[in-house]
Coordinates of C-alpha atoms and ligand atoms in Angstrom, one line a residue:
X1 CA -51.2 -26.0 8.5
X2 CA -53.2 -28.2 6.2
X3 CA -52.1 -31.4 7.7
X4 CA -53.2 -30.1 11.6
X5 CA -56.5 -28.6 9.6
X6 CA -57.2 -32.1 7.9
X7 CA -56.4 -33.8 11.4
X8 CA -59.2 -31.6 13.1
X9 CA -61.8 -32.2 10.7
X10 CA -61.2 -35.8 10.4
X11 CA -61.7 -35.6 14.3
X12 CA -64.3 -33.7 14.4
X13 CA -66.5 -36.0 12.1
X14 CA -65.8 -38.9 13.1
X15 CA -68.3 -41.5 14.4
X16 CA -67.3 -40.4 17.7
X17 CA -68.2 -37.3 17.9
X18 CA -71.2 -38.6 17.2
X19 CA -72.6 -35.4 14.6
X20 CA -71.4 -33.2 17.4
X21 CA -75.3 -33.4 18.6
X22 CA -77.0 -33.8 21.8
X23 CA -77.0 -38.3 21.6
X24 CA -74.6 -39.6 23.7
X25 CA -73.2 -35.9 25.1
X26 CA -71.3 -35.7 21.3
X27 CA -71.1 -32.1 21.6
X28 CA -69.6 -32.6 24.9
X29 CA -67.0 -34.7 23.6
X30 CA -66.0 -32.2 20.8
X31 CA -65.7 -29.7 23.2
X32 CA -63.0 -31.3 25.3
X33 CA -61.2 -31.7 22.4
X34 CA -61.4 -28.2 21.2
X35 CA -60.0 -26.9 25.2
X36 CA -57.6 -29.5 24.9
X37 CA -55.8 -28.2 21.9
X38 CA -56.5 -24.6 23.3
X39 CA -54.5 -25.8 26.5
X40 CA -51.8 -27.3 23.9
X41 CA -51.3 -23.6 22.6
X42 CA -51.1 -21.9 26.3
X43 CA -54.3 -19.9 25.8
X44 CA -55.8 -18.2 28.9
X45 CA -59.2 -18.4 29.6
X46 CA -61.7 -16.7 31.4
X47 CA -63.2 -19.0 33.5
X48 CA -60.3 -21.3 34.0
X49 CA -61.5 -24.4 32.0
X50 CA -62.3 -22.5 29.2
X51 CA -65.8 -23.2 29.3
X52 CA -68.9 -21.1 29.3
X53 CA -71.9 -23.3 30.3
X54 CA -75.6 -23.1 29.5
X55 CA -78.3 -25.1 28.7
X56 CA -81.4 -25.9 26.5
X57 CA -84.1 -28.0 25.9
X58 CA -83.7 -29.9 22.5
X59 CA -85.1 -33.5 20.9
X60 CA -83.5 -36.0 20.4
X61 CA -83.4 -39.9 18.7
X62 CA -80.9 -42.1 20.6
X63 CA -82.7 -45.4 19.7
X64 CA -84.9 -46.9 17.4
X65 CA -85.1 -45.5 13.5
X66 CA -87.1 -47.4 11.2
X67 CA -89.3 -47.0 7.8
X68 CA -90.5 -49.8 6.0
X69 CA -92.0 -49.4 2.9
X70 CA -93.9 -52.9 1.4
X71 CA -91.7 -54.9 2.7
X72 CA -88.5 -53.1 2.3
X73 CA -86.5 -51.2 5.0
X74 CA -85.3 -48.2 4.1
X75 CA -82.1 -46.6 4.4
X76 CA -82.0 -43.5 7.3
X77 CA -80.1 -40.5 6.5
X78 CA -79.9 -41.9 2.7
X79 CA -83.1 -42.5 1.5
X80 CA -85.5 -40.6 4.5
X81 CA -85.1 -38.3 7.0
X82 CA -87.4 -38.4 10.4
X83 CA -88.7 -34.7 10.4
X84 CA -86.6 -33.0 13.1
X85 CA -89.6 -32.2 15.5
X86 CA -91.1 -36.3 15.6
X87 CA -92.6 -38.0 18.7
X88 CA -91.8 -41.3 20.1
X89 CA -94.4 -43.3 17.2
X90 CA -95.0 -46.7 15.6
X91 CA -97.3 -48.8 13.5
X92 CA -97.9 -50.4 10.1
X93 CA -100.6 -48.3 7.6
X94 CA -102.0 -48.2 4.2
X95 CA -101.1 -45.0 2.5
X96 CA -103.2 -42.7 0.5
X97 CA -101.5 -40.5 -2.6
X98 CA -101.6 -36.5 -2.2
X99 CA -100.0 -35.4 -5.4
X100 CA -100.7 -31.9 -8.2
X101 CA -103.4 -34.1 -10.0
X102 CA -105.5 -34.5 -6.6
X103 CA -105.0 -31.0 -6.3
X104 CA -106.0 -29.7 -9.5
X105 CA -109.0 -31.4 -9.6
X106 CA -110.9 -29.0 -7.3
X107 CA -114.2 -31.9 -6.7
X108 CA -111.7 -34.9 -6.2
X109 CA -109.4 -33.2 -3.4
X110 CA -112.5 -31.7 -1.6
X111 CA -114.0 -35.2 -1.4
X112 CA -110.2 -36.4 -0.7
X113 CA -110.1 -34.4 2.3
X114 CA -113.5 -35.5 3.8
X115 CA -111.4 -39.1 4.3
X116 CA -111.2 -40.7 7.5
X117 CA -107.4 -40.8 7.9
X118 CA -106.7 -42.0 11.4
X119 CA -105.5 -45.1 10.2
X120 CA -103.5 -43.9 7.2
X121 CA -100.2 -42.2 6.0
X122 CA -100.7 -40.0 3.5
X123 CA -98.1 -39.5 0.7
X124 CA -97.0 -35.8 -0.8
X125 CA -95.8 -35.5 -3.7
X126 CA -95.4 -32.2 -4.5
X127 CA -93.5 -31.5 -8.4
X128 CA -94.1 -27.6 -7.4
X129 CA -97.0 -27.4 -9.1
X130 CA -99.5 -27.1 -6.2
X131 CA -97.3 -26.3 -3.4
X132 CA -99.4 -24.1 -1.3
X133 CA -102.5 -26.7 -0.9
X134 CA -99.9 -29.5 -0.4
X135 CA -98.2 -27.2 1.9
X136 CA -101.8 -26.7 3.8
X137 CA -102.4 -30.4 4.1
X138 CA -98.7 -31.1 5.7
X139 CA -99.4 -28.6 8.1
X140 CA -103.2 -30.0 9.2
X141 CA -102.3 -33.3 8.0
X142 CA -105.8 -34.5 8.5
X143 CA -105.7 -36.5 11.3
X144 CA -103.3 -39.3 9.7
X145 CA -100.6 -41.4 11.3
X146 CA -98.2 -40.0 9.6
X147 CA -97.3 -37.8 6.3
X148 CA -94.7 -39.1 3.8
X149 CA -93.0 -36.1 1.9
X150 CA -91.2 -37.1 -1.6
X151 CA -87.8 -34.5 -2.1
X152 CA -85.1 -34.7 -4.1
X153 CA -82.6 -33.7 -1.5
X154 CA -82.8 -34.8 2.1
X155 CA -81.5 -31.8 4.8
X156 CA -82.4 -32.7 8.6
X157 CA -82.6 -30.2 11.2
X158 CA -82.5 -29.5 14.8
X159 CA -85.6 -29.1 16.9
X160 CA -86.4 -27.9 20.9
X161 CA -90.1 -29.2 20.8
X162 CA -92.0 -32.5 19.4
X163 CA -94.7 -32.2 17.2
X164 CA -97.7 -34.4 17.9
X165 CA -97.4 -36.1 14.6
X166 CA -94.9 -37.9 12.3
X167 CA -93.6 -36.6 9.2
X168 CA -91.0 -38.2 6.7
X169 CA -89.1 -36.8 4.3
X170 CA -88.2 -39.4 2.0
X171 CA -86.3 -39.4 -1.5
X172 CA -88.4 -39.9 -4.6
X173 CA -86.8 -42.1 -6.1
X174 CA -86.3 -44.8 -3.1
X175 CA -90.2 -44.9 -3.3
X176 CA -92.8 -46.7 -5.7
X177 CA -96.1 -46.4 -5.5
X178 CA -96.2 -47.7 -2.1
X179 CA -99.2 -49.8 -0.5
X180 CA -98.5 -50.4 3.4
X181 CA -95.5 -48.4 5.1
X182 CA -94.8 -49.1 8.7
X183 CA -92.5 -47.0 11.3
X184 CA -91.0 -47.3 14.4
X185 CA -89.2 -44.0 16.0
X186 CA -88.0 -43.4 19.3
X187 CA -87.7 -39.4 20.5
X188 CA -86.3 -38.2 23.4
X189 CA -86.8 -34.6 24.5
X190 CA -83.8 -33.5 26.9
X191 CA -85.7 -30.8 28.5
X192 CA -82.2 -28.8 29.9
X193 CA -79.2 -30.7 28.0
X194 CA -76.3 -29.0 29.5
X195 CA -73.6 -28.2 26.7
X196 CA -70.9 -25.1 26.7
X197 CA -69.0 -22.7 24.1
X198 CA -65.2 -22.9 24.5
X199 CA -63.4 -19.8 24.7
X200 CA -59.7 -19.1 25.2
X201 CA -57.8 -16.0 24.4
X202 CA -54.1 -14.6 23.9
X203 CA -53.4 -11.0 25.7
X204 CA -52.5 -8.2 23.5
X205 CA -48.7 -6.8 24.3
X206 CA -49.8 -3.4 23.4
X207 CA -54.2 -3.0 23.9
X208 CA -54.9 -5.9 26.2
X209 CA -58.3 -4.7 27.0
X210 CA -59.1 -4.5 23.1
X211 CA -60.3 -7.2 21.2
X212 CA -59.8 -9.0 17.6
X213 CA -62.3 -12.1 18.0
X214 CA -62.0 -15.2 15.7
X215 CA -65.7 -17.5 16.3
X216 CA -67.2 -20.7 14.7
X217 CA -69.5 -23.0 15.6
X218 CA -68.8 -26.7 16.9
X219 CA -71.9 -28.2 16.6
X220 CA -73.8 -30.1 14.4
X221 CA -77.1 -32.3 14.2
X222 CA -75.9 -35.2 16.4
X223 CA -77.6 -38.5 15.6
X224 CA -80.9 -39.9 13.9
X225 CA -81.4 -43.1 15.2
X226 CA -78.7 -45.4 16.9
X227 CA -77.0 -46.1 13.9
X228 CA -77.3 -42.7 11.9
X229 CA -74.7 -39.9 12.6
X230 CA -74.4 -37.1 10.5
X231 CA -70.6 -35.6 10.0
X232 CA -70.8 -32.1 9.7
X233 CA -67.3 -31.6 7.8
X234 CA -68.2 -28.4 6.1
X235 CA -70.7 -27.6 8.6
X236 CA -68.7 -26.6 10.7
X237 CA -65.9 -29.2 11.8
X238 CA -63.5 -26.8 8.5
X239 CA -64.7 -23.4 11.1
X240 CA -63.0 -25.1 13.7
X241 CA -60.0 -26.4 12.1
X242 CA -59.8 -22.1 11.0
X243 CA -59.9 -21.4 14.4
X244 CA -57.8 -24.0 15.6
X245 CA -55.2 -22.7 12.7
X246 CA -55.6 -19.2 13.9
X247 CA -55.3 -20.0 17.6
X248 CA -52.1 -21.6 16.9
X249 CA -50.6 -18.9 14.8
X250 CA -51.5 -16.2 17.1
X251 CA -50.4 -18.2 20.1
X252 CA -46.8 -18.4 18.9
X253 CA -44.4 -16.0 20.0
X254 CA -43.4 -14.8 16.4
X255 CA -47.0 -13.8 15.9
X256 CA -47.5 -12.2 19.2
X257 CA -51.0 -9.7 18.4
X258 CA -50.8 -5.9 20.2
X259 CA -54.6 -6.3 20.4
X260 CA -55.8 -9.4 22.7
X261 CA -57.3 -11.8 20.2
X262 CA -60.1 -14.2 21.6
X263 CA -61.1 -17.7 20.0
X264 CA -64.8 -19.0 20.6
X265 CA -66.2 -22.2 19.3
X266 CA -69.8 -22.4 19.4
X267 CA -72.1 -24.7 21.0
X268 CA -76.5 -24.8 19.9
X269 CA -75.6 -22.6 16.2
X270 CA -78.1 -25.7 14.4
X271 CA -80.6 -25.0 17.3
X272 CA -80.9 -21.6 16.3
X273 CA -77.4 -19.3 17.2
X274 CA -78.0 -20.3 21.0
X275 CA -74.4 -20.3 22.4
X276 CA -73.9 -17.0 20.3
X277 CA -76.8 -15.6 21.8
X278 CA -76.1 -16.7 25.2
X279 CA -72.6 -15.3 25.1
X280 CA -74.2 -11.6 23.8
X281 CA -76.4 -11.9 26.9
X282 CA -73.5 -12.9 29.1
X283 CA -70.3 -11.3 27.7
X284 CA -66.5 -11.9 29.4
X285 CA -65.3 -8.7 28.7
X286 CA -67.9 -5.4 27.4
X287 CA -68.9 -5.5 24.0
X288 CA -67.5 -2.2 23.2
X289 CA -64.4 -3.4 23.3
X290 CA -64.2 -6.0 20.6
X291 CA -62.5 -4.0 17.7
X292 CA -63.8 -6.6 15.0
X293 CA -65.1 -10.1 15.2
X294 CA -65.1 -12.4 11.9
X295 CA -67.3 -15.8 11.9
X296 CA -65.9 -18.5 10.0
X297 CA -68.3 -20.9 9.1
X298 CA -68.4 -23.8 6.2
X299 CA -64.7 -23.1 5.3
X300 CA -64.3 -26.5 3.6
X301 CA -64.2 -25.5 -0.2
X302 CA -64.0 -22.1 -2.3
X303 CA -63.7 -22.9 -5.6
X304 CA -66.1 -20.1 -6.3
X305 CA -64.3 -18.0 -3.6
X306 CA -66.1 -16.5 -0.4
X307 CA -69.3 -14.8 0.7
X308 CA -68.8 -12.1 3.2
X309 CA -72.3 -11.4 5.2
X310 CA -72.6 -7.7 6.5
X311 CA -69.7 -6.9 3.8
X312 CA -72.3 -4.0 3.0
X313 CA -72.5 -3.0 6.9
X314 CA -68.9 -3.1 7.1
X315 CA -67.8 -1.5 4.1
X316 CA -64.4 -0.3 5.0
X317 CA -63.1 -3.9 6.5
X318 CA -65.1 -5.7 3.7
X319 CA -63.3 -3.7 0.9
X320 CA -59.6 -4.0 2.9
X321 CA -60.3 -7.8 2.4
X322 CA -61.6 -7.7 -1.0
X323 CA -58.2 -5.5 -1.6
X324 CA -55.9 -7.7 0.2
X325 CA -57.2 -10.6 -1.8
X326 CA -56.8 -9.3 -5.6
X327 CA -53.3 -7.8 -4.8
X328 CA -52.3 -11.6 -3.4
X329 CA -54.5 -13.2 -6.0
X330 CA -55.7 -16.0 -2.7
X331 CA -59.0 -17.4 -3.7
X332 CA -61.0 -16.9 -6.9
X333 CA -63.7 -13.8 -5.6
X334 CA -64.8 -12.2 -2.3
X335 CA -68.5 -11.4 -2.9
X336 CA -70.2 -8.7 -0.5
X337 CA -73.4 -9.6 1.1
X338 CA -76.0 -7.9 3.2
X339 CA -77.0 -8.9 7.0
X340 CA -78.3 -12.1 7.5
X341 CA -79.7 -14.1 10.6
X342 CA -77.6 -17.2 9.3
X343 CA -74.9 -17.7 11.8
X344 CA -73.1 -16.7 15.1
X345 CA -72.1 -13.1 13.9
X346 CA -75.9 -12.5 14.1
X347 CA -76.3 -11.2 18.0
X348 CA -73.3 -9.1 17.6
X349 CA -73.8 -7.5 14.6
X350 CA -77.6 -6.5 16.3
X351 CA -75.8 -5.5 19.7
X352 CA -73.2 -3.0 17.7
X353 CA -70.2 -4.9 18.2
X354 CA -68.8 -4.5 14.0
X355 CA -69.1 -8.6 13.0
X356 CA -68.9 -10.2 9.5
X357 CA -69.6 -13.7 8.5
X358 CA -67.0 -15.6 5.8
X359 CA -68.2 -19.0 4.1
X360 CA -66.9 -20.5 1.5
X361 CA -68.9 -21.3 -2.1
X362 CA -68.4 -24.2 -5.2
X363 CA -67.2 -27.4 -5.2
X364 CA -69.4 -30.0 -3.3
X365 CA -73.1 -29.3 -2.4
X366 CA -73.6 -31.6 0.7
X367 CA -75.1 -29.7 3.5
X368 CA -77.2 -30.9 6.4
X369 CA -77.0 -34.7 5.2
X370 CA -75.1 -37.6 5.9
X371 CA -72.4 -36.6 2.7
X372 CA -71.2 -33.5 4.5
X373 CA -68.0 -36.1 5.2
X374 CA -64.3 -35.5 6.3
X375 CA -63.1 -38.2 3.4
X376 CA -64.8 -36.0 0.4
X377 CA -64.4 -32.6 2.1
X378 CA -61.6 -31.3 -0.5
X379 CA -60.1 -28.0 2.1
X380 CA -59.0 -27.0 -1.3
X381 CA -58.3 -23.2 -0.7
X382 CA -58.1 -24.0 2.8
X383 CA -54.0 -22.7 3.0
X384 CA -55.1 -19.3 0.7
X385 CA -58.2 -18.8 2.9
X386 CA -55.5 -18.4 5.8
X387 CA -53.6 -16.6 4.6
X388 CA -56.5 -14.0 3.5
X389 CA -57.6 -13.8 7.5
X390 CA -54.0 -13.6 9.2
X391 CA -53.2 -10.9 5.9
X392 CA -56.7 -8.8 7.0
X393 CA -55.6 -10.4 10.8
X394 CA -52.5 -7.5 10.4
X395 CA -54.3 -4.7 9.3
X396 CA -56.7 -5.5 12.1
X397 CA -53.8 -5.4 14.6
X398 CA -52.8 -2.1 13.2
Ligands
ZN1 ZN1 -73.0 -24.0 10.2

């Protein structure tokens, strides 16, 4: 069980899946791998290739990614980040400082703003002192090339449009009073990249037309850059090695479910819960007829136990899990939260269909960076966590 969950993950974020994102078809990729251990377990499928195609429009940066501050190149994914929504932009500038000081002195920042920028970056640094008018001038950003903002934790993003200018987040402390920074970034919009969710299922002996569905999402941000790739372990390759897990339990004759039971892994969740929302739109089977659906999404860790989103919707399953879990003593605390538009349960949940959403919480606080990696991704309470679903996974089948 842990050995075949550690062999997904490891998989999963490798440098060839390439961040599971939209450069070189990595989400594609994943997804063959996720129907070919579907087909390894006998699951049927729907469509008969287990995929459910769609498309969107999403940007991209397959190529150049560079930032050069006085001389010294910077490291992507470690020390910057190109703001998700960036153009195609280059060229070397002199940078002007935007920081609380500027701000609080009410005659200084007027006169700041009456600048010519059009051949500048400008450079936030925002301590949380004066985040609104620092906020105001990242939004406008005054005509300059670009904007530089200083953070002490770097998490990229996904984006469907380009913005007409650059910005940068970059980590204050790989940044000195800087003189001249120049860039060079190469976007790509891919105006109707065609991806898929993977779904298989195992029939019910007893309710075939009833259904117990197991979902996470495959995805992740793909690649910044031609030599940047981030991982996803947590987020959400550890989903998919709980699906995996689940399909393969449930697939085995000793485990045969009286309720069908279906498995769908997610494509476009970073985009913004597209292949969720594409499957509400465009169900297999009515929605009526799924008995319960539980999302499994950054499973990788638990020392702090679980968060269960619409626990307070879904009081009666919620407090059968909480119960199962005290009397087995499986992870450390099941805490009950309310809805939330933060995953794939989401477009059930708001079509009527009774959906919850498990994560895991503690241990290691990568997320959205390039440190969210297989090699420090612990699965700790990976073994009690599955336990906890196939336990509640019985009382569901009853
Ligand atoms: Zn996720």
């Amino acid at each position: 069980m842990y050995n075949y969950a550690r062999q997904i993950v490891d998989t999963l974020a490798s440098e060839s899946m390439h961040g599971r994102g939209y450069v070189n078809g990595g989400d594609s990729i994943a997804a063959n791998y996720l129907r070919s251990e579907f087909n390894k377990f006998g699951l049927k499928s729907f469509t008969g290739d287990y995929y459910q195609r769609f498309s969107f429009p999403v940007n991209t940066f397959p190529g150049r990614m560079s930032l050069n501050v006085d001389g010294k190149e910077l490291a992507p994914g470690k020390d910057y980040i190109a703001f998700h929504w960036n153009p195609t932009a280059s060229g070397k500038y002199a940078t002007v400082l935007a920081d609380d000081k500027l701000v609080q002195n009410k005659r200084k920042f007027k006169k700041f703003r009456r600048q010519n920028f059009s051949n500048k970056i400008i450079i936030v640094n925002d301590t949380g002192k004066q985040t609104t008018e620092l906020y105001d001038l990242l939004g406008n950003s005054l005509n300059a090339k670009a904007i530089i903002s200083l953070q002490n934790k770097l998490t990229w993003s996904v984006a469907q449009k380009q913005n007409d200018r650059s910005l940068f987040e970059v980590v204050r402390t790989s940044i000195h009073d800087p003189k001249e920074i120049s860039f060079d970034v190469e976007a790509e919009i891919l105006p109707a990249h065609k991806t898929q969710n993977v779904i298989g299922y195992v029939q019910g002996s007893e309710y075939p037309d009833s259904f117990i569905v197991y979902t996470a999402h495959y995805d992740h941000l793909g690649q910044m850059g031609d030599k940047t790739y981030f991982p996803g372990a947590n987020d959400n390759a550890s989903g998919c090695a709980m699906l995996l897990n689940l399909a393969k339990y449930y697939s085995s004759p000793e485990h045969h479910p009286n309720y069908s039971i279906v498995f769908i892994a997610f494509c476009g969740e970073e985009v913004g819960l597209l292949g969720s929302n594409y499957y509400c739109e465009h169900p297999f089977f009515p929605m009526k007829n799924i008995r319960f659906l539980l999302n499994m999404d950054i499973m990788g860790t638990g020392e702090e136990g679980i968060t269960v989103v619409n626990g307070t919707l879904f009081k009666k399953e919620f407090d059968k899990l909480k119960e199962i879990n005290t009397q087995n003593n499986y992870i450390k605390d099941v805490k009950i939260r309310g809805k939330a538009a933060n995953s794939d349960h989401y477009f059930f949940s708001e079509k009527g269909v009774r959906a919850c959403f498990m994560y895991t919480m503690g241990g290691i606080k990568a997320y959205h960076d390039i440190y969210d990696r297989a090699e420090t991704l612990p699965l700790n309470e990976f073994e009690n966590l599955f336990k906890l679903i196939t336990d509640f996974g019985d009382y569901l089948q009853h």
